[in-house]
mmCIF file with all atom_site columns, C-alpha atoms and ligand atoms in Angstrom:
data_model
loop_
_atom_site.group_PDB
_atom_site.id
_atom_site.type_symbol
_atom_site.label_atom_id
_atom_site.label_alt_id
_atom_site.label_comp_id
_atom_site.label_asym_id
_atom_site.label_entity_id
_atom_site.label_seq_id
_atom_site.pdbx_PDB_ins_code
_atom_site.Cartn_x
_atom_site.Cartn_y
_atom_site.Cartn_z
_atom_site.occupancy
_atom_site.B_iso_or_equiv
_atom_site.pdbx_formal_charge
_atom_site.auth_seq_id
_atom_site.auth_comp_id
_atom_site.auth_asym_id
_atom_site.auth_atom_id
_atom_site.pdbx_PDB_model_num
ATOM   1   C CA . MET A 1 1   ? 63.025  99.773  85.827  1.00 71.00 ? 1   MET A CA 1
ATOM   2   C CA . ASP A 1 2   ? 62.693  99.644  90.134  1.00 86.00 ? 2   ASP A CA 1
ATOM   3   C CA . ARG A 1 3   ? 66.517  101.204 91.059  1.00 96.00 ? 3   ARG A CA 1
ATOM   4   C CA . VAL A 1 4   ? 67.996  99.623  94.040  1.00 98.00 ? 4   VAL A CA 1
ATOM   5   C CA . ARG A 1 5   ? 67.808  102.932 96.586  1.00 98.00 ? 5   ARG A CA 1
ATOM   6   C CA . VAL A 1 6   ? 71.287  103.537 97.826  1.00 98.00 ? 6   VAL A CA 1
ATOM   7   C CA . GLY A 1 7   ? 72.479  105.599 100.762 1.00 98.00 ? 7   GLY A CA 1
ATOM   8   C CA . VAL A 1 8   ? 76.451  107.077 100.409 1.00 98.00 ? 8   VAL A CA 1
ATOM   9   C CA . LEU A 1 9   ? 78.612  107.750 103.502 1.00 98.00 ? 9   LEU A CA 1
ATOM   10  C CA . ILE A 1 10  ? 81.265  110.391 103.237 1.00 98.00 ? 10  ILE A CA 1
ATOM   11  C CA . SER A 1 11  ? 83.361  112.567 105.400 1.00 97.00 ? 11  SER A CA 1
ATOM   12  C CA . GLY A 1 12  ? 85.263  114.425 102.854 1.00 94.00 ? 12  GLY A CA 1
ATOM   13  C CA . ARG A 1 13  ? 85.674  115.830 99.243  1.00 93.00 ? 13  ARG A CA 1
ATOM   14  C CA . GLY A 1 14  ? 83.370  112.978 97.765  1.00 94.00 ? 14  GLY A CA 1
ATOM   15  C CA . SER A 1 15  ? 85.331  112.068 94.435  1.00 96.00 ? 15  SER A CA 1
ATOM   16  C CA . ASN A 1 16  ? 83.608  108.390 94.901  1.00 97.00 ? 16  ASN A CA 1
ATOM   17  C CA . LEU A 1 17  ? 80.324  110.183 95.621  1.00 98.00 ? 17  LEU A CA 1
ATOM   18  C CA . GLU A 1 18  ? 80.686  112.126 92.638  1.00 97.00 ? 18  GLU A CA 1
ATOM   19  C CA . ALA A 1 19  ? 81.496  109.063 90.429  1.00 97.00 ? 19  ALA A CA 1
ATOM   20  C CA . LEU A 1 20  ? 78.758  107.120 91.933  1.00 98.00 ? 20  LEU A CA 1
ATOM   21  C CA . MET A 1 21  ? 76.598  109.971 91.139  1.00 98.00 ? 21  MET A CA 1
ATOM   22  C CA . ALA A 1 22  ? 77.363  110.367 87.672  1.00 97.00 ? 22  ALA A CA 1
ATOM   23  C CA . ALA A 1 23  ? 76.969  106.666 86.797  1.00 97.00 ? 23  ALA A CA 1
ATOM   24  C CA . ALA A 1 24  ? 73.573  106.497 88.268  1.00 97.00 ? 24  ALA A CA 1
ATOM   25  C CA . ARG A 1 25  ? 72.467  109.282 85.941  1.00 96.00 ? 25  ARG A CA 1
ATOM   26  C CA . ALA A 1 26  ? 72.447  106.564 83.299  1.00 95.00 ? 26  ALA A CA 1
ATOM   27  C CA . PRO A 1 27  ? 68.955  105.660 82.661  1.00 93.00 ? 27  PRO A CA 1
ATOM   28  C CA . ASP A 1 28  ? 70.182  102.003 82.958  1.00 95.00 ? 28  ASP A CA 1
ATOM   29  C CA . TYR A 1 29  ? 72.062  102.401 86.004  1.00 97.00 ? 29  TYR A CA 1
ATOM   30  C CA . PRO A 1 30  ? 70.389  99.652  88.627  1.00 97.00 ? 30  PRO A CA 1
ATOM   31  C CA . ALA A 1 31  ? 70.894  101.965 91.348  1.00 98.00 ? 31  ALA A CA 1
ATOM   32  C CA . GLU A 1 32  ? 69.990  105.410 92.645  1.00 98.00 ? 32  GLU A CA 1
ATOM   33  C CA . ILE A 1 33  ? 71.321  107.634 95.243  1.00 98.00 ? 33  ILE A CA 1
ATOM   34  C CA . VAL A 1 34  ? 68.699  108.549 97.817  1.00 98.00 ? 34  VAL A CA 1
ATOM   35  C CA . LEU A 1 35  ? 70.862  109.984 100.361 1.00 98.00 ? 35  LEU A CA 1
ATOM   36  C CA . VAL A 1 36  ? 74.394  111.456 101.361 1.00 98.00 ? 36  VAL A CA 1
ATOM   37  C CA . ILE A 1 37  ? 75.206  111.086 104.697 1.00 98.00 ? 37  ILE A CA 1
ATOM   38  C CA . SER A 1 38  ? 78.301  113.257 106.273 1.00 98.00 ? 38  SER A CA 1
ATOM   39  C CA . ASN A 1 39  ? 79.971  112.876 109.568 1.00 98.00 ? 39  ASN A CA 1
ATOM   40  C CA . VAL A 1 40  ? 81.585  115.916 108.973 1.00 97.00 ? 40  VAL A CA 1
ATOM   41  C CA . ALA A 1 41  ? 79.652  118.950 108.434 1.00 96.00 ? 41  ALA A CA 1
ATOM   42  C CA . GLY A 1 42  ? 80.796  121.072 105.503 1.00 94.00 ? 42  GLY A CA 1
ATOM   43  C CA . ALA A 1 43  ? 82.185  118.154 103.876 1.00 96.00 ? 43  ALA A CA 1
ATOM   44  C CA . LYS A 1 44  ? 82.670  118.924 100.036 1.00 96.00 ? 44  LYS A CA 1
ATOM   45  C CA . GLY A 1 45  ? 80.375  115.917 99.128  1.00 97.00 ? 45  GLY A CA 1
ATOM   46  C CA . LEU A 1 46  ? 77.564  117.481 100.671 1.00 98.00 ? 46  LEU A CA 1
ATOM   47  C CA . ASP A 1 47  ? 77.355  120.228 98.008  1.00 97.00 ? 47  ASP A CA 1
ATOM   48  C CA . LEU A 1 48  ? 77.817  117.760 95.553  1.00 97.00 ? 48  LEU A CA 1
ATOM   49  C CA . ALA A 1 49  ? 74.878  115.871 96.366  1.00 98.00 ? 49  ALA A CA 1
ATOM   50  C CA . THR A 1 50  ? 72.793  119.104 97.349  1.00 97.00 ? 50  THR A CA 1
ATOM   51  C CA . ARG A 1 51  ? 73.663  120.529 93.992  1.00 97.00 ? 51  ARG A CA 1
ATOM   52  C CA . ALA A 1 52  ? 72.175  117.362 92.437  1.00 96.00 ? 52  ALA A CA 1
ATOM   53  C CA . GLY A 1 53  ? 69.083  117.735 94.465  1.00 97.00 ? 53  GLY A CA 1
ATOM   54  C CA . ILE A 1 54  ? 69.906  114.329 96.737  1.00 98.00 ? 54  ILE A CA 1
ATOM   55  C CA . PRO A 1 55  ? 68.889  114.595 99.816  1.00 98.00 ? 55  PRO A CA 1
ATOM   56  C CA . THR A 1 56  ? 71.803  115.366 102.601 1.00 98.00 ? 56  THR A CA 1
ATOM   57  C CA . ARG A 1 57  ? 72.381  114.868 106.786 1.00 98.00 ? 57  ARG A CA 1
ATOM   58  C CA . VAL A 1 58  ? 74.996  115.362 108.846 1.00 98.00 ? 58  VAL A CA 1
ATOM   59  C CA . ILE A 1 59  ? 75.531  112.960 111.283 1.00 98.00 ? 59  ILE A CA 1
ATOM   60  C CA . SER A 1 60  ? 78.366  113.964 113.561 1.00 97.00 ? 60  SER A CA 1
ATOM   61  C CA . HIS A 1 61  ? 80.038  111.115 115.573 1.00 94.00 ? 61  HIS A CA 1
ATOM   62  C CA . LYS A 1 62  ? 80.754  113.725 118.018 1.00 96.00 ? 62  LYS A CA 1
ATOM   63  C CA . ASP A 1 63  ? 77.126  113.984 118.813 1.00 97.00 ? 63  ASP A CA 1
ATOM   64  C CA . PHE A 1 64  ? 76.763  110.707 120.198 1.00 97.00 ? 64  PHE A CA 1
ATOM   65  C CA . PRO A 1 65  ? 78.259  108.633 123.353 1.00 97.00 ? 65  PRO A CA 1
ATOM   66  C CA . ASP A 1 66  ? 79.496  105.671 121.654 1.00 96.00 ? 66  ASP A CA 1
ATOM   67  C CA . ARG A 1 67  ? 79.571  104.279 118.095 1.00 95.00 ? 67  ARG A CA 1
ATOM   68  C CA . ALA A 1 68  ? 76.596  102.132 119.182 1.00 95.00 ? 68  ALA A CA 1
ATOM   69  C CA . ALA A 1 69  ? 74.884  105.135 119.347 1.00 97.00 ? 69  ALA A CA 1
ATOM   70  C CA . PHE A 1 70  ? 76.263  106.664 116.372 1.00 97.00 ? 70  PHE A CA 1
ATOM   71  C CA . ASP A 1 71  ? 75.771  103.611 113.905 1.00 97.00 ? 71  ASP A CA 1
ATOM   72  C CA . ALA A 1 72  ? 72.101  103.568 115.254 1.00 98.00 ? 72  ALA A CA 1
ATOM   73  C CA . ALA A 1 73  ? 71.546  107.156 114.083 1.00 98.00 ? 73  ALA A CA 1
ATOM   74  C CA . LEU A 1 74  ? 73.154  106.413 110.699 1.00 98.00 ? 74  LEU A CA 1
ATOM   75  C CA . ASP A 1 75  ? 70.762  103.051 110.415 1.00 98.00 ? 75  ASP A CA 1
ATOM   76  C CA . THR A 1 76  ? 67.623  105.251 111.273 1.00 98.00 ? 76  THR A CA 1
ATOM   77  C CA . ALA A 1 77  ? 68.568  107.699 108.749 1.00 98.00 ? 77  ALA A CA 1
ATOM   78  C CA . LEU A 1 78  ? 69.348  105.271 106.009 1.00 98.00 ? 78  LEU A CA 1
ATOM   79  C CA . ARG A 1 79  ? 66.288  103.042 106.697 1.00 98.00 ? 79  ARG A CA 1
ATOM   80  C CA . GLU A 1 80  ? 63.888  106.210 106.862 1.00 98.00 ? 80  GLU A CA 1
ATOM   81  C CA . ALA A 1 81  ? 65.434  107.117 103.409 1.00 98.00 ? 81  ALA A CA 1
ATOM   82  C CA . GLY A 1 82  ? 64.344  103.533 102.088 1.00 98.00 ? 82  GLY A CA 1
ATOM   83  C CA . ALA A 1 83  ? 67.992  102.758 101.395 1.00 98.00 ? 83  ALA A CA 1
ATOM   84  C CA . THR A 1 84  ? 68.533  99.247  101.067 1.00 98.00 ? 84  THR A CA 1
ATOM   85  C CA . LEU A 1 85  ? 72.513  99.139  100.200 1.00 98.00 ? 85  LEU A CA 1
ATOM   86  C CA . VAL A 1 86  ? 75.124  101.509 101.316 1.00 98.00 ? 86  VAL A CA 1
ATOM   87  C CA . CYS A 1 87  ? 78.108  102.813 99.883  1.00 98.00 ? 87  CYS A CA 1
ATOM   88  C CA . LEU A 1 88  ? 81.199  104.226 101.949 1.00 98.00 ? 88  LEU A CA 1
ATOM   89  C CA . ALA A 1 89  ? 82.515  106.721 99.911  1.00 97.00 ? 89  ALA A CA 1
ATOM   90  C CA . GLY A 1 90  ? 85.891  108.217 101.751 1.00 95.00 ? 90  GLY A CA 1
ATOM   91  C CA . PHE A 1 91  ? 83.744  107.818 105.346 1.00 96.00 ? 91  PHE A CA 1
ATOM   92  C CA . MET A 1 92  ? 86.415  107.468 107.725 1.00 93.00 ? 92  MET A CA 1
ATOM   93  C CA . ARG A 1 93  ? 84.813  106.104 110.698 1.00 93.00 ? 93  ARG A CA 1
ATOM   94  C CA . LEU A 1 94  ? 84.669  102.285 111.226 1.00 91.00 ? 94  LEU A CA 1
ATOM   95  C CA . LEU A 1 95  ? 81.328  100.816 111.510 1.00 92.00 ? 95  LEU A CA 1
ATOM   96  C CA . GLY A 1 96  ? 80.700  98.757  114.506 1.00 93.00 ? 96  GLY A CA 1
ATOM   97  C CA . GLU A 1 97  ? 79.894  94.802  114.615 1.00 93.00 ? 97  GLU A CA 1
ATOM   98  C CA . LYS A 1 98  ? 75.910  95.420  114.784 1.00 95.00 ? 98  LYS A CA 1
ATOM   99  C CA . PHE A 1 99  ? 75.773  97.699  111.949 1.00 96.00 ? 99  PHE A CA 1
ATOM   100 C CA . ALA A 1 100 ? 77.811  95.378  109.936 1.00 94.00 ? 100 ALA A CA 1
ATOM   101 C CA . GLU A 1 101 ? 75.641  92.290  110.611 1.00 94.00 ? 101 GLU A CA 1
ATOM   102 C CA . ASP A 1 102 ? 72.601  94.517  110.367 1.00 97.00 ? 102 ASP A CA 1
ATOM   103 C CA . TRP A 1 103 ? 73.522  95.163  106.807 1.00 97.00 ? 103 TRP A CA 1
ATOM   104 C CA . ARG A 1 104 ? 75.321  92.351  106.052 1.00 95.00 ? 104 ARG A CA 1
ATOM   105 C CA . ASP A 1 105 ? 76.220  91.896  102.324 1.00 95.00 ? 105 ASP A CA 1
ATOM   106 C CA . ARG A 1 106 ? 74.592  95.401  101.540 1.00 97.00 ? 106 ARG A CA 1
ATOM   107 C CA . VAL A 1 107 ? 77.487  97.654  102.316 1.00 97.00 ? 107 VAL A CA 1
ATOM   108 C CA . LEU A 1 108 ? 80.250  98.683  99.991  1.00 98.00 ? 108 LEU A CA 1
ATOM   109 C CA . ASN A 1 109 ? 83.867  100.511 100.799 1.00 97.00 ? 109 ASN A CA 1
ATOM   110 C CA . ILE A 1 110 ? 86.887  101.329 98.305  1.00 97.00 ? 110 ILE A CA 1
ATOM   111 C CA . HIS A 1 111 ? 89.963  101.273 99.915  1.00 97.00 ? 111 HIS A CA 1
ATOM   112 C CA . PRO A 1 112 ? 93.174  102.703 97.890  1.00 97.00 ? 112 PRO A CA 1
ATOM   113 C CA . SER A 1 113 ? 95.352  99.371  98.184  1.00 97.00 ? 113 SER A CA 1
ATOM   114 C CA . LEU A 1 114 ? 95.143  95.810  96.308  1.00 97.00 ? 114 LEU A CA 1
ATOM   115 C CA . LEU A 1 115 ? 93.464  94.079  99.690  1.00 97.00 ? 115 LEU A CA 1
ATOM   116 C CA . PRO A 1 116 ? 94.275  92.357  101.363 1.00 96.00 ? 116 PRO A CA 1
ATOM   117 C CA . ALA A 1 117 ? 97.578  93.961  101.420 1.00 97.00 ? 117 ALA A CA 1
ATOM   118 C CA . PHE A 1 118 ? 98.116  97.433  102.968 1.00 97.00 ? 118 PHE A CA 1
ATOM   119 C CA . PRO A 1 119 ? 94.318  97.844  104.894 1.00 95.00 ? 119 PRO A CA 1
ATOM   120 C CA . GLY A 1 120 ? 94.304  100.818 107.368 1.00 92.00 ? 120 GLY A CA 1
ATOM   121 C CA . LEU A 1 121 ? 95.374  104.235 107.051 1.00 93.00 ? 121 LEU A CA 1
ATOM   122 C CA . ASP A 1 122 ? 98.721  105.747 105.412 1.00 96.00 ? 122 ASP A CA 1
ATOM   123 C CA . THR A 1 123 ? 98.354  103.299 102.642 1.00 97.00 ? 123 THR A CA 1
ATOM   124 C CA . HIS A 1 124 ? 100.443 104.810 100.229 1.00 98.00 ? 124 HIS A CA 1
ATOM   125 C CA . ARG A 1 125 ? 103.497 105.473 102.546 1.00 98.00 ? 125 ARG A CA 1
ATOM   126 C CA . LYS A 1 126 ? 103.438 101.634 103.355 1.00 98.00 ? 126 LYS A CA 1
ATOM   127 C CA . VAL A 1 127 ? 103.125 100.832 99.980  1.00 98.00 ? 127 VAL A CA 1
ATOM   128 C CA . LEU A 1 128 ? 106.241 102.687 99.106  1.00 98.00 ? 128 LEU A CA 1
ATOM   129 C CA . GLU A 1 129 ? 108.144 101.797 102.057 1.00 98.00 ? 129 GLU A CA 1
ATOM   130 C CA . ALA A 1 130 ? 107.687 97.814  101.324 1.00 98.00 ? 130 ALA A CA 1
ATOM   131 C CA . GLY A 1 131 ? 108.873 98.565  97.674  1.00 97.00 ? 131 GLY A CA 1
ATOM   132 C CA . VAL A 1 132 ? 106.190 96.965  96.054  1.00 97.00 ? 132 VAL A CA 1
ATOM   133 C CA . LYS A 1 133 ? 105.663 97.357  92.063  1.00 97.00 ? 133 LYS A CA 1
ATOM   134 C CA . ILE A 1 134 ? 101.893 97.856  91.965  1.00 97.00 ? 134 ILE A CA 1
ATOM   135 C CA . SER A 1 135 ? 99.196  99.217  93.791  1.00 97.00 ? 135 SER A CA 1
ATOM   136 C CA . GLY A 1 136 ? 95.748  100.329 92.991  1.00 97.00 ? 136 GLY A CA 1
ATOM   137 C CA . CYS A 1 137 ? 92.243  99.837  94.706  1.00 96.00 ? 137 CYS A CA 1
ATOM   138 C CA . THR A 1 138 ? 89.788  97.660  95.577  1.00 97.00 ? 138 THR A CA 1
ATOM   139 C CA . VAL A 1 139 ? 86.141  97.579  96.123  1.00 96.00 ? 139 VAL A CA 1
ATOM   140 C CA . HIS A 1 140 ? 84.921  95.393  98.736  1.00 96.00 ? 140 HIS A CA 1
ATOM   141 C CA . ILE A 1 141 ? 81.823  94.447  100.877 1.00 96.00 ? 141 ILE A CA 1
ATOM   142 C CA . VAL A 1 142 ? 82.392  95.547  104.348 1.00 95.00 ? 142 VAL A CA 1
ATOM   143 C CA . ARG A 1 143 ? 82.886  93.190  107.419 1.00 92.00 ? 143 ARG A CA 1
ATOM   144 C CA . PRO A 1 144 ? 83.498  94.110  110.807 1.00 88.00 ? 144 PRO A CA 1
ATOM   145 C CA . GLU A 1 145 ? 86.882  94.194  110.831 1.00 83.00 ? 145 GLU A CA 1
ATOM   146 C CA . LEU A 1 146 ? 88.711  96.860  108.900 1.00 81.00 ? 146 LEU A CA 1
ATOM   147 C CA . ASP A 1 147 ? 89.107  96.714  105.396 1.00 83.00 ? 147 ASP A CA 1
ATOM   148 C CA . ASP A 1 148 ? 88.511  93.228  105.408 1.00 88.00 ? 148 ASP A CA 1
ATOM   149 C CA . GLY A 1 149 ? 85.623  91.595  103.262 1.00 94.00 ? 149 GLY A CA 1
ATOM   150 C CA . PRO A 1 150 ? 84.895  89.666  99.916  1.00 96.00 ? 150 PRO A CA 1
ATOM   151 C CA . ILE A 1 151 ? 86.276  91.482  97.009  1.00 95.00 ? 151 ILE A CA 1
ATOM   152 C CA . LEU A 1 152 ? 84.251  92.728  94.046  1.00 95.00 ? 152 LEU A CA 1
ATOM   153 C CA . VAL A 1 153 ? 86.549  94.835  92.159  1.00 95.00 ? 153 VAL A CA 1
ATOM   154 C CA . GLN A 1 154 ? 90.254  95.492  91.776  1.00 95.00 ? 154 GLN A CA 1
ATOM   155 C CA . ALA A 1 155 ? 91.964  97.977  89.518  1.00 95.00 ? 155 ALA A CA 1
ATOM   156 C CA . ALA A 1 156 ? 95.945  97.774  89.381  1.00 95.00 ? 156 ALA A CA 1
ATOM   157 C CA . VAL A 1 157 ? 98.592  100.771 88.749  1.00 96.00 ? 157 VAL A CA 1
ATOM   158 C CA . PRO A 1 158 ? 102.321 100.498 88.318  1.00 97.00 ? 158 PRO A CA 1
ATOM   159 C CA . VAL A 1 159 ? 104.222 102.293 90.939  1.00 97.00 ? 159 VAL A CA 1
ATOM   160 C CA . ALA A 1 160 ? 106.798 104.338 89.713  1.00 95.00 ? 160 ALA A CA 1
ATOM   161 C CA . GLU A 1 161 ? 110.290 104.929 90.500  1.00 94.00 ? 161 GLU A CA 1
ATOM   162 C CA . GLY A 1 162 ? 110.127 108.179 92.707  1.00 95.00 ? 162 GLY A CA 1
ATOM   163 C CA . ASP A 1 163 ? 106.338 108.129 93.417  1.00 97.00 ? 163 ASP A CA 1
ATOM   164 C CA . THR A 1 164 ? 105.574 110.033 96.549  1.00 98.00 ? 164 THR A CA 1
ATOM   165 C CA . PRO A 1 165 ? 102.230 109.132 98.460  1.00 98.00 ? 165 PRO A CA 1
ATOM   166 C CA . GLU A 1 166 ? 100.417 111.906 97.016  1.00 98.00 ? 166 GLU A CA 1
ATOM   167 C CA . SER A 1 167 ? 101.510 110.702 93.368  1.00 98.00 ? 167 SER A CA 1
ATOM   168 C CA . LEU A 1 168 ? 100.808 107.259 93.816  1.00 98.00 ? 168 LEU A CA 1
ATOM   169 C CA . ALA A 1 169 ? 97.245  108.430 95.421  1.00 97.00 ? 169 ALA A CA 1
ATOM   170 C CA . ALA A 1 170 ? 96.805  110.668 92.249  1.00 97.00 ? 170 ALA A CA 1
ATOM   171 C CA . ARG A 1 171 ? 97.144  107.764 90.293  1.00 97.00 ? 171 ARG A CA 1
ATOM   172 C CA . ILE A 1 172 ? 94.851  105.512 91.663  1.00 96.00 ? 172 ILE A CA 1
ATOM   173 C CA . LEU A 1 173 ? 92.365  108.197 92.167  1.00 95.00 ? 173 LEU A CA 1
ATOM   174 C CA . GLU A 1 174 ? 92.087  108.068 88.482  1.00 94.00 ? 174 GLU A CA 1
ATOM   175 C CA . LEU A 1 175 ? 90.594  104.703 88.832  1.00 94.00 ? 175 LEU A CA 1
ATOM   176 C CA . GLU A 1 176 ? 88.467  104.524 91.183  1.00 95.00 ? 176 GLU A CA 1
ATOM   177 C CA . PRO A 1 177 ? 85.620  106.428 89.612  1.00 94.00 ? 177 PRO A CA 1
ATOM   178 C CA . GLN A 1 178 ? 85.915  103.413 87.451  1.00 93.00 ? 178 GLN A CA 1
ATOM   179 C CA . CYS A 1 179 ? 85.697  100.998 89.765  1.00 95.00 ? 179 CYS A CA 1
ATOM   180 C CA . TYR A 1 180 ? 83.369  102.041 92.486  1.00 97.00 ? 180 TYR A CA 1
ATOM   181 C CA . PRO A 1 181 ? 80.235  102.440 89.869  1.00 96.00 ? 181 PRO A CA 1
ATOM   182 C CA . LEU A 1 182 ? 81.149  98.885  88.195  1.00 95.00 ? 182 LEU A CA 1
ATOM   183 C CA . ALA A 1 183 ? 81.196  97.121  92.005  1.00 96.00 ? 183 ALA A CA 1
ATOM   184 C CA . LEU A 1 184 ? 77.761  99.036  92.826  1.00 97.00 ? 184 LEU A CA 1
ATOM   185 C CA . ARG A 1 185 ? 76.112  98.173  89.095  1.00 95.00 ? 185 ARG A CA 1
ATOM   186 C CA . LEU A 1 186 ? 77.418  94.563  89.657  1.00 94.00 ? 186 LEU A CA 1
ATOM   187 C CA . LEU A 1 187 ? 75.737  94.170  93.441  1.00 96.00 ? 187 LEU A CA 1
ATOM   188 C CA . ALA A 1 188 ? 72.523  96.451  92.430  1.00 96.00 ? 188 ALA A CA 1
ATOM   189 C CA . SER A 1 189 ? 71.954  94.106  89.961  1.00 94.00 ? 189 SER A CA 1
ATOM   190 C CA . GLY A 1 190 ? 72.157  90.734  91.840  1.00 94.00 ? 190 GLY A CA 1
ATOM   191 C CA . GLN A 1 191 ? 75.485  89.704  89.792  1.00 93.00 ? 191 GLN A CA 1
ATOM   192 C CA . VAL A 1 192 ? 77.394  89.362  93.012  1.00 94.00 ? 192 VAL A CA 1
ATOM   193 C CA . ARG A 1 193 ? 77.102  85.896  95.101  1.00 93.00 ? 193 ARG A CA 1
ATOM   194 C CA . ILE A 1 194 ? 78.824  86.031  98.511  1.00 93.00 ? 194 ILE A CA 1
ATOM   195 C CA . GLN A 1 195 ? 80.124  82.770  99.887  1.00 91.00 ? 195 GLN A CA 1
ATOM   196 C CA . GLY A 1 196 ? 82.116  83.297  103.044 1.00 86.00 ? 196 GLY A CA 1
ATOM   197 C CA . ARG A 1 197 ? 85.023  85.298  102.071 1.00 90.00 ? 197 ARG A CA 1
ATOM   198 C CA . ARG A 1 198 ? 84.597  85.327  98.514  1.00 93.00 ? 198 ARG A CA 1
ATOM   199 C CA . ALA A 1 199 ? 82.310  87.255  95.928  1.00 93.00 ? 199 ALA A CA 1
ATOM   200 C CA . SER A 1 200 ? 81.768  85.520  92.731  1.00 90.00 ? 200 SER A CA 1
ATOM   201 C CA . LEU A 1 201 ? 80.221  87.428  90.000  1.00 84.00 ? 201 LEU A CA 1
ATOM   202 C CA . ALA A 1 202 ? 77.717  86.048  87.745  1.00 76.00 ? 202 ALA A CA 1
ATOM   203 C CA . ALA A 1 203 ? 78.986  84.462  84.681  1.00 61.00 ? 203 ALA A CA 1
ATOM   204 C CA . ALA A 1 204 ? 78.580  87.533  82.497  1.00 57.00 ? 204 ALA A CA 1
ATOM   205 C CA . SER A 1 205 ? 80.846  89.588  84.847  1.00 54.00 ? 205 SER A CA 1
ATOM   206 C CA . ALA A 1 206 ? 83.472  86.941  85.488  1.00 50.00 ? 206 ALA A CA 1
ATOM   207 C CA . GLY A 1 207 ? 86.868  88.095  85.397  1.00 49.00 ? 207 GLY A CA 1
ATOM   208 C CA . THR A 1 208 ? 85.712  92.033  85.966  1.00 50.00 ? 208 THR A CA 1
ATOM   209 C CA . GLY A 1 209 ? 88.752  93.683  87.393  1.00 54.00 ? 209 GLY A CA 1
ATOM   210 C CA . LEU A 1 210 ? 90.510  96.737  85.641  1.00 53.00 ? 210 LEU A CA 1
ATOM   211 C CA . VAL A 1 211 ? 94.450  96.727  84.821  1.00 48.00 ? 211 VAL A CA 1
ATOM   212 C CA . ASN A 1 212 ? 95.703  99.617  83.819  1.00 42.00 ? 212 ASN A CA 1
ATOM   213 C CA . PRO A 1 213 ? 99.336  99.277  83.057  1.00 39.00 ? 213 PRO A CA 1
ATOM   214 C CA . ALA A 1 214 ? 99.815  102.364 81.314  1.00 43.00 ? 214 ALA A CA 1
ATOM   215 C CA . GLY A 1 215 ? 98.273  104.231 84.231  1.00 43.00 ? 215 GLY A CA 1
ATOM   216 C CA . PRO A 1 216 ? 95.185  106.288 84.083  1.00 44.00 ? 216 PRO A CA 1
ATOM   217 C CA . LYS A 1 217 ? 93.053  106.252 80.913  1.00 45.00 ? 217 LYS A CA 1
ATOM   218 C CA . ARG A 1 218 ? 89.262  106.217 80.645  1.00 43.00 ? 218 ARG A CA 1
ATOM   219 C CA . PRO A 1 219 ? 87.750  102.599 79.472  1.00 39.00 ? 219 PRO A CA 1
HETATM 220 C C1 . GRF B 2 .   ? 90.341  107.727 98.293  1.00 79.86 ? 301 GRF B C1 1
HETATM 221 O O1 . GRF B 2 .   ? 91.561  107.250 98.297  1.00 79.86 ? 301 GRF B O1 1
HETATM 222 C C2 . GRF B 2 .   ? 89.473  106.450 98.974  1.00 79.86 ? 301 GRF B C2 1
HETATM 223 O O2 . GRF B 2 .   ? 90.047  105.030 98.330  1.00 79.86 ? 301 GRF B O2 1
HETATM 224 C C3 . GRF B 2 .   ? 89.448  106.022 99.904  1.00 79.86 ? 301 GRF B C3 1
HETATM 225 O O3 . GRF B 2 .   ? 89.394  107.847 100.834 1.00 79.86 ? 301 GRF B O3 1
HETATM 226 C C4 . GRF B 2 .   ? 89.863  108.597 99.652  1.00 79.86 ? 301 GRF B C4 1
HETATM 227 C C5 . GRF B 2 .   ? 89.065  109.802 99.481  1.00 79.86 ? 301 GRF B C5 1
HETATM 228 O O4 . GRF B 2 .   ? 87.807  109.351 99.034  1.00 79.86 ? 301 GRF B O4 1
HETATM 229 N N1 . GRF B 2 .   ? 88.396  105.423 100.807 1.00 79.86 ? 301 GRF B N1 1
HETATM 230 P P1 . GRF B 2 .   ? 86.996  110.554 98.461  1.00 79.86 ? 301 GRF B P1 1
HETATM 231 O O5 . GRF B 2 .   ? 87.490  111.404 97.627  1.00 79.86 ? 301 GRF B O5 1
HETATM 232 O O6 . GRF B 2 .   ? 86.440  111.225 99.772  1.00 79.86 ? 301 GRF B O6 1
HETATM 233 O O7 . GRF B 2 .   ? 85.731  109.868 97.924  1.00 79.86 ? 301 GRF B O7 1
#
């Protein structure tokens, strides 16, 4: 089976990268990770990729005069690796409009809230301040606007009395490794149809979403 070649962009520990790497080890997984790029030298995720024999690059935004030049360097590295899909996995830079359009419908991101609620940074503190009773994570297609693109997969967890941003983040982080590989599988296997702001899934995957009312457990 020809597997779709994926580039993963990271900035830190790479927990989502690790989940995608683990999923891609399955012989029937429709995607393979061919390059990991970090904008931060020394990011822990780079070690994970190197140990797995996956090529890595550090492309620091600090080495470029502006966002367009940085994005162009990312684009060149991804194309040289033959990547046709991109996964943002804890990648802390906003991609510019040209990149988002050049890679339209081919870039995924994971965000630790139930979008469109609570986009942006400091998510868990905002969730707790708002007093909402559920939160979760969202894997979506990237559009130029931050955390705003067609949604593929979401997972929900309860917000517990006494939760802190850290305890809520940890509960959601239990779900992310299930959501991201599922979303990439759907996109890489052609089961996703993007129509405007909506992503619809092929019948076989309809209703794909994960709800863990009891909190973290493996499916
Ligand atoms: C996760 O909460 C993810 O939702 C967000 O960045 C955080 C760290 O991700 N995108 P990772 O551990 O670096 O993959």
